[in-house]
mmCIF file of C-alpha atoms in Angstrom:
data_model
loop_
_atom_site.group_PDB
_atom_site.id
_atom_site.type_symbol
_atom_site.label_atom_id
_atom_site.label_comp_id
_atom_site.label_asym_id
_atom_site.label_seq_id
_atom_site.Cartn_x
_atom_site.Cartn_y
_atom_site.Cartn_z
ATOM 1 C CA UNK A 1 10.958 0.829 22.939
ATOM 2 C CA UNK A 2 8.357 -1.115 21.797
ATOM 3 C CA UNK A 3 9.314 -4.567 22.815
ATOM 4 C CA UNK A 4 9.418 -2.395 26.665
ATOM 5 C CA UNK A 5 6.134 -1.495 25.923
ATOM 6 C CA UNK A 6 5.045 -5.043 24.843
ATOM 7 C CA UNK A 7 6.793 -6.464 27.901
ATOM 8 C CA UNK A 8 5.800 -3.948 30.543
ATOM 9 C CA UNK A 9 1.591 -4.612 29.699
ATOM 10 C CA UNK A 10 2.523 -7.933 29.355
ATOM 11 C CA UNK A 11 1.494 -8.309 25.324
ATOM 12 C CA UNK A 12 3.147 -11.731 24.272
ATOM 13 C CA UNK A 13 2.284 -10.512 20.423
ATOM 14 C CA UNK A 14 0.004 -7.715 19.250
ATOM 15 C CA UNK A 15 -1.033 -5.827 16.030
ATOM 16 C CA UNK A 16 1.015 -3.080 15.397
ATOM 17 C CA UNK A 17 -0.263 0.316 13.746
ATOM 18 C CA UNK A 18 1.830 2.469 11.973
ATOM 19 C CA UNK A 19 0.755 5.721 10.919
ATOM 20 C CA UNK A 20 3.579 8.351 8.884
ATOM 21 C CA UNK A 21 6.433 8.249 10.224
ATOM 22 C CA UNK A 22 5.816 5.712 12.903
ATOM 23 C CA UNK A 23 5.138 2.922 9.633
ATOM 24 C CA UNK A 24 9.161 2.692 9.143
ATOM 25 C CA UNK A 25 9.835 2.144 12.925
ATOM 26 C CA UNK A 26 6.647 -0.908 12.873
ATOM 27 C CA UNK A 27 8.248 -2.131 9.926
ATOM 28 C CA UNK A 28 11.664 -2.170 11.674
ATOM 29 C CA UNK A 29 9.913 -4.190 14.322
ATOM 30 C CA UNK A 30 7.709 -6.282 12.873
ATOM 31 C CA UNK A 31 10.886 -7.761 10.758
ATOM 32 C CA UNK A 32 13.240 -7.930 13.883
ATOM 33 C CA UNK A 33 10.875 -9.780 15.943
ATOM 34 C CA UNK A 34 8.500 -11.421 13.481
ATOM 35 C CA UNK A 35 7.061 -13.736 16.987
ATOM 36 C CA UNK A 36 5.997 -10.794 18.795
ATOM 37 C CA UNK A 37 3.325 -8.901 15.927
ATOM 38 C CA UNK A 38 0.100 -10.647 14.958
ATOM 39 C CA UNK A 39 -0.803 -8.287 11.697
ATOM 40 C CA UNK A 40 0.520 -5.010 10.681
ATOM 41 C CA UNK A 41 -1.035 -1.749 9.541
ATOM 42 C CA UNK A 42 0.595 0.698 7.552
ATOM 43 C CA UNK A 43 -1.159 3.929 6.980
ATOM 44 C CA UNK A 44 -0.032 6.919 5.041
ATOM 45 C CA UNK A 45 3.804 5.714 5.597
ATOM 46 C CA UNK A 46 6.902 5.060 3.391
ATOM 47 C CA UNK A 47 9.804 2.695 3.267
ATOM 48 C CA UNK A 48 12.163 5.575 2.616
ATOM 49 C CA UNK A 49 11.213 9.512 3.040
ATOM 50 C CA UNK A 50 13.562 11.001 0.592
ATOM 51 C CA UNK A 51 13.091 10.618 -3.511
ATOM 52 C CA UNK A 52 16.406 8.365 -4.900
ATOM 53 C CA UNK A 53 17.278 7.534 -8.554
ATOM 54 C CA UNK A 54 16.327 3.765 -7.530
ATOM 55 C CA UNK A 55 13.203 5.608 -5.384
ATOM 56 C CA UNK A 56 10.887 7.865 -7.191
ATOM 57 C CA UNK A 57 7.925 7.953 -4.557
ATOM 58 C CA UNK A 58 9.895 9.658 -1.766
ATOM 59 C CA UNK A 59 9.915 13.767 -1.303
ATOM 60 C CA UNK A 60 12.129 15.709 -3.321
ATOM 61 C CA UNK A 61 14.845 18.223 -1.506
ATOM 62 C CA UNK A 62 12.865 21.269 -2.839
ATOM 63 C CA UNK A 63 9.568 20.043 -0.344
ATOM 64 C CA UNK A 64 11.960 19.220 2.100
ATOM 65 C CA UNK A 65 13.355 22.941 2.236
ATOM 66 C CA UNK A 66 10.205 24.215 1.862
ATOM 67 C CA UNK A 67 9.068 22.577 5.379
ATOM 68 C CA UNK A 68 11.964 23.406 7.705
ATOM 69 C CA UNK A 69 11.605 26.846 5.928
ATOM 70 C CA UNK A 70 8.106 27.485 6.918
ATOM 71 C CA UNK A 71 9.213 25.420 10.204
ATOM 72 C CA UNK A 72 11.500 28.308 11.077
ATOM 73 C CA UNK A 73 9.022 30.796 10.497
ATOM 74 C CA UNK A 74 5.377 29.632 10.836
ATOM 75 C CA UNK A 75 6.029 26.726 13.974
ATOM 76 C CA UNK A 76 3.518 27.340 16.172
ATOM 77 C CA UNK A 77 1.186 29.656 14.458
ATOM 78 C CA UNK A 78 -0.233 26.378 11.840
ATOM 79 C CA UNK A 79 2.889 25.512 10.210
ATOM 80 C CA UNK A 80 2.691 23.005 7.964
ATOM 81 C CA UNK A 81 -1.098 22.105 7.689
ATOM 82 C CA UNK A 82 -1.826 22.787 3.964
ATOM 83 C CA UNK A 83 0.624 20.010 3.619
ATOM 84 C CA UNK A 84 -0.891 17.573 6.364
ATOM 85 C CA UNK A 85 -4.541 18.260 6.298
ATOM 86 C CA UNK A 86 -5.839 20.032 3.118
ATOM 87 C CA UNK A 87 -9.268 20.522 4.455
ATOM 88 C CA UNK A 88 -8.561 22.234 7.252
ATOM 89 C CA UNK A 89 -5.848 24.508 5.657
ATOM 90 C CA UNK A 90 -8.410 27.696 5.012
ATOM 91 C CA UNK A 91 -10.323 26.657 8.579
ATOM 92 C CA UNK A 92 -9.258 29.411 11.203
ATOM 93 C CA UNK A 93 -10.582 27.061 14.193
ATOM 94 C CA UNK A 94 -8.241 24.402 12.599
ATOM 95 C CA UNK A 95 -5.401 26.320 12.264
ATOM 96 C CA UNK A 96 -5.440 27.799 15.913
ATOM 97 C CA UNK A 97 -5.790 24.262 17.183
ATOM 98 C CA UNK A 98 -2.788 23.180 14.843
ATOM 99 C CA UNK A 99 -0.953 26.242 16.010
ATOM 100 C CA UNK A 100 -1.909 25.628 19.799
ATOM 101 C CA UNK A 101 -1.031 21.836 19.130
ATOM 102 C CA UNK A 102 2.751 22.638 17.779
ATOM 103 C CA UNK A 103 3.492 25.398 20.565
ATOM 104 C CA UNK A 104 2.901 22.503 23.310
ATOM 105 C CA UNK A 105 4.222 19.534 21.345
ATOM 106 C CA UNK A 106 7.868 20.637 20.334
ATOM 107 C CA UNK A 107 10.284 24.040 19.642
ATOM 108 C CA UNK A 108 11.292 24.915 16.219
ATOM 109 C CA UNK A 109 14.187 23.706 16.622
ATOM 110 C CA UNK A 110 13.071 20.109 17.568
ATOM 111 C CA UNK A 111 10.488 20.587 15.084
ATOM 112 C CA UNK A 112 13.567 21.158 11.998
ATOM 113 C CA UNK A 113 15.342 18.212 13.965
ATOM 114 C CA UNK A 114 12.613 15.611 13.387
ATOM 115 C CA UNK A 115 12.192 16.471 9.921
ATOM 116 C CA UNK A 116 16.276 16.342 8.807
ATOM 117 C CA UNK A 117 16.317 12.636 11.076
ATOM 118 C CA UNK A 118 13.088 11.647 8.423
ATOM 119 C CA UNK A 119 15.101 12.534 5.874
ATOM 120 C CA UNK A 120 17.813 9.418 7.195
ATOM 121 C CA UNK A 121 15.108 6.723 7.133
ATOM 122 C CA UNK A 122 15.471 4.244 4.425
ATOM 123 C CA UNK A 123 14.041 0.512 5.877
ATOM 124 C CA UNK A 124 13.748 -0.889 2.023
ATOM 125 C CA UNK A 125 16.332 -3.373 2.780
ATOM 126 C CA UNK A 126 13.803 -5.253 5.245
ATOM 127 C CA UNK A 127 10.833 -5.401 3.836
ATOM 128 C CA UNK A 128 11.484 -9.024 1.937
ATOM 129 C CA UNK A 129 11.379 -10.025 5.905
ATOM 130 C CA UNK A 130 8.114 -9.529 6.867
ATOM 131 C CA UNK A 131 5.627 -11.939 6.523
ATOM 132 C CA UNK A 132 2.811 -11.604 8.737
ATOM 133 C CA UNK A 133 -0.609 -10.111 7.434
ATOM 134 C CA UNK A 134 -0.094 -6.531 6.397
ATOM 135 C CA UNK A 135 -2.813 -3.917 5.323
ATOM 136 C CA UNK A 136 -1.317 -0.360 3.358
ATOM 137 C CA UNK A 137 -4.327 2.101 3.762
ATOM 138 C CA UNK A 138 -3.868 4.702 1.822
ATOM 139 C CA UNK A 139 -5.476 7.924 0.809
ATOM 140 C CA UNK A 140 -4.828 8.326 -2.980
ATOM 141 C CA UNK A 141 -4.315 12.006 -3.539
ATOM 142 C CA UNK A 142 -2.474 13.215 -0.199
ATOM 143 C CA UNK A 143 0.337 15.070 -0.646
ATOM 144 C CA UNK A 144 2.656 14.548 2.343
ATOM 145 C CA UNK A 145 3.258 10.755 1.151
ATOM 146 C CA UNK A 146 2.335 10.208 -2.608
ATOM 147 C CA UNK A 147 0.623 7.017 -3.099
ATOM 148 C CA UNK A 148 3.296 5.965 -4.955
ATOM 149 C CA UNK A 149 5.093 4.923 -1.295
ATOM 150 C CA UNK A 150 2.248 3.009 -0.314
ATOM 151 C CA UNK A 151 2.173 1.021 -3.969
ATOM 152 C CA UNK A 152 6.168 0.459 -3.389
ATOM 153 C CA UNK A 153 5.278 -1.475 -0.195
ATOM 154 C CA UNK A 154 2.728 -3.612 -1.470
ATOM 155 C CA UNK A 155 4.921 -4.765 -3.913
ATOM 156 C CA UNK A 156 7.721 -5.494 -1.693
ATOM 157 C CA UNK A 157 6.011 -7.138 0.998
ATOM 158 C CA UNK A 158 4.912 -10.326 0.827
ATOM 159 C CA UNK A 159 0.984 -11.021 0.970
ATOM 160 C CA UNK A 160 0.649 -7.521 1.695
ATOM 161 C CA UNK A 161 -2.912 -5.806 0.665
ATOM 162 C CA UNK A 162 -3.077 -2.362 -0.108
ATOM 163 C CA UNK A 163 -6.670 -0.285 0.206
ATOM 164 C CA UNK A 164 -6.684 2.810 -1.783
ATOM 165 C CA UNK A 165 -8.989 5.711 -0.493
ATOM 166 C CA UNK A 166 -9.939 8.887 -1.980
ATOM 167 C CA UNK A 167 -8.780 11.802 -0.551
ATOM 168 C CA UNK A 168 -6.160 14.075 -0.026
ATOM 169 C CA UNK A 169 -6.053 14.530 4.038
ATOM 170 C CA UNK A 170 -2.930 12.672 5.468
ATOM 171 C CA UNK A 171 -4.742 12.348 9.240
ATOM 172 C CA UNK A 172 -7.153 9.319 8.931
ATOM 173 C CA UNK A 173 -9.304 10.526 11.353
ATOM 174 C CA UNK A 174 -10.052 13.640 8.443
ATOM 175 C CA UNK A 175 -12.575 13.009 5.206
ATOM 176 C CA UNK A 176 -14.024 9.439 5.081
ATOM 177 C CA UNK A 177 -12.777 8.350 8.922
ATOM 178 C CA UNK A 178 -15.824 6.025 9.211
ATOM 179 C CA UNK A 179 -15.037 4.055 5.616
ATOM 180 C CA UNK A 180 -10.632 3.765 7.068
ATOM 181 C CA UNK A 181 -11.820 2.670 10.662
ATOM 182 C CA UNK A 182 -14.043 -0.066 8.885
ATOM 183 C CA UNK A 183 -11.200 -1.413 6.630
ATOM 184 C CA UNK A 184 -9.059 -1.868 9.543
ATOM 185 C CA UNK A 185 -11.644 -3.398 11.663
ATOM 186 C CA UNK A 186 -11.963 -5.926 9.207
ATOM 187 C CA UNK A 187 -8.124 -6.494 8.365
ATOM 188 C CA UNK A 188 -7.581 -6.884 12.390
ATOM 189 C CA UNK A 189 -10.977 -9.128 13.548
ATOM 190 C CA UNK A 190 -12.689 -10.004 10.119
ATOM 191 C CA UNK A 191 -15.967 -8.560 10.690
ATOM 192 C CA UNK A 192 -17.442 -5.144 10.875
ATOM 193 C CA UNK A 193 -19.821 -3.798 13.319
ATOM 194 C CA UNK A 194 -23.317 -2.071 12.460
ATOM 195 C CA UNK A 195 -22.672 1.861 13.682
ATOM 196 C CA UNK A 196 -25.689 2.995 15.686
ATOM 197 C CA UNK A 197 -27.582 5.748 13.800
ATOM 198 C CA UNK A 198 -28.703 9.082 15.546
ATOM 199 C CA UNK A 199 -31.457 9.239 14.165
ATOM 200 C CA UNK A 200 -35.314 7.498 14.553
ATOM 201 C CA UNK A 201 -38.227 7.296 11.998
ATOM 202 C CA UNK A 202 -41.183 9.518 14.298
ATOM 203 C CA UNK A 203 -44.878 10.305 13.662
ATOM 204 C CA UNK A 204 -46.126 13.066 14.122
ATOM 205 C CA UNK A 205 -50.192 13.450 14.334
ATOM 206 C CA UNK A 206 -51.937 16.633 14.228
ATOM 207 C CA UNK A 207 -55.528 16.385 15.974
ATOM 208 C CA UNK A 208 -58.270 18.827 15.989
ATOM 209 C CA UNK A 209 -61.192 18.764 17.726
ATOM 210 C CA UNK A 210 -64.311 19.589 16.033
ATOM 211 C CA UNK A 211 -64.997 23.573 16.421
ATOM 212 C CA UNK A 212 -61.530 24.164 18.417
ATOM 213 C CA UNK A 213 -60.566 26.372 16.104
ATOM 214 C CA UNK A 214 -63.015 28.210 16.212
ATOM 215 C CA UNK A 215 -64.041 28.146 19.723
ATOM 216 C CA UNK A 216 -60.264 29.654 20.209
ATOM 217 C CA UNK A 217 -60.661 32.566 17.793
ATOM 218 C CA UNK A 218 -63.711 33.804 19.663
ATOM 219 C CA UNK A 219 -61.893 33.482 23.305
ATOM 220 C CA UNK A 220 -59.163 34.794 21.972
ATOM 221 C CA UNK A 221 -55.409 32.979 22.392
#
């Protein structure tokens, strides 16, 4: 699918991004057709999603029953979000949206689906096969993936640089967005722009003229 992509924009080769669940398939890719992907990105992502006794960074079977569980019985009402996005997990504006964002995205039942077919991937096997430029972002407390997964990957990929961040939200775009867009920025172009600040340095002068004051008082306001 993404080589249809690739060929229907007309991208000869491209940096591919691969956030969760989407890092395995842009692994799968990037070692298949090694021509077609400049750099790679892997953010918050694991080689394989299930803990083995030659795999200790994956999730155990208890977490795993614990999601389809609250799946089943929570999907569509902010399911899930304590695990996904700490910071938003007490937030009642968050967990409508969350909620509201589940309802339209899948049913339950495609919901448990997804989660068993994570629960098959396992692309160890190819990592010795990629060699482009490859950047593991990482937040170093999150829960969903352990930073264990992203050390793995470093270690089997060749080159590969991994940037640890504090924090415990899975979703870059939650806790220090600004500091993760910058470290990709620089992985993919090798410079990083100036941000425009929203605020300006003013002066404010206070003038009064001689016997204003009170001139005023005597006229009254």
């Amino acid at each position: 699918h993404v080589r249809a992509v690739m060929d229907a924009a007309g991208s000869e080769r491209a940096a591919l991004f691969g956030l969760s669940e989407g890092g395995p398939m842009s692994i799968l890719f990037a070692a298949t057709y090694p021509d077609r992907v400049t750099r790679l990105v892997l953010s918050g992502t694991m080689a394989r999603f299930l803990r083995d006794d030659d795999y200790p960074h994956g999730a155990t079977r208890d977490l795993m029953r614990g999601m389809v569980g609250e799946i089943e019985e929570r999907w569509g009402e902010g399911a899930v979000l304590a695990l996904f996005a700490p910071s938003l997990a007490k937030d009642p504006r968050a967990i409508q949206w969350w909620g509201k964002f589940q309802r339209r995205a899948a049913s339950p039942g495609m919901a448990r689906a997804l989660i068993e077919m994570l629960a098959e991937i396992d692309v160890r096997a190819v990592l010795p096969a990629i060699h482009m430029p490859t950047l593991i972002i990482h937040r170093r407390d999150e829960r969903a993936v352990p930073i264990g997964a992203a050390r793995y990957l470093v270690e089997q990929i060749s080159g590969a640089r991994i940037v640890e961040q504090p924090g415990d939200d899975h979703f870059p775009w939650l806790g220090e967005a600004d500091a993760f867009v910058d470290e990709v920025e620089m992985f993919l172009t090798g410079t990083r722009q100036s941000r425009e600040v929203d605020r300006v340095l003013a002066t404010v002068l206070f003038t009064d003229i001689v016997g204003s004051t009170e001139h005023a008082s005597r006229l009254g306001e």
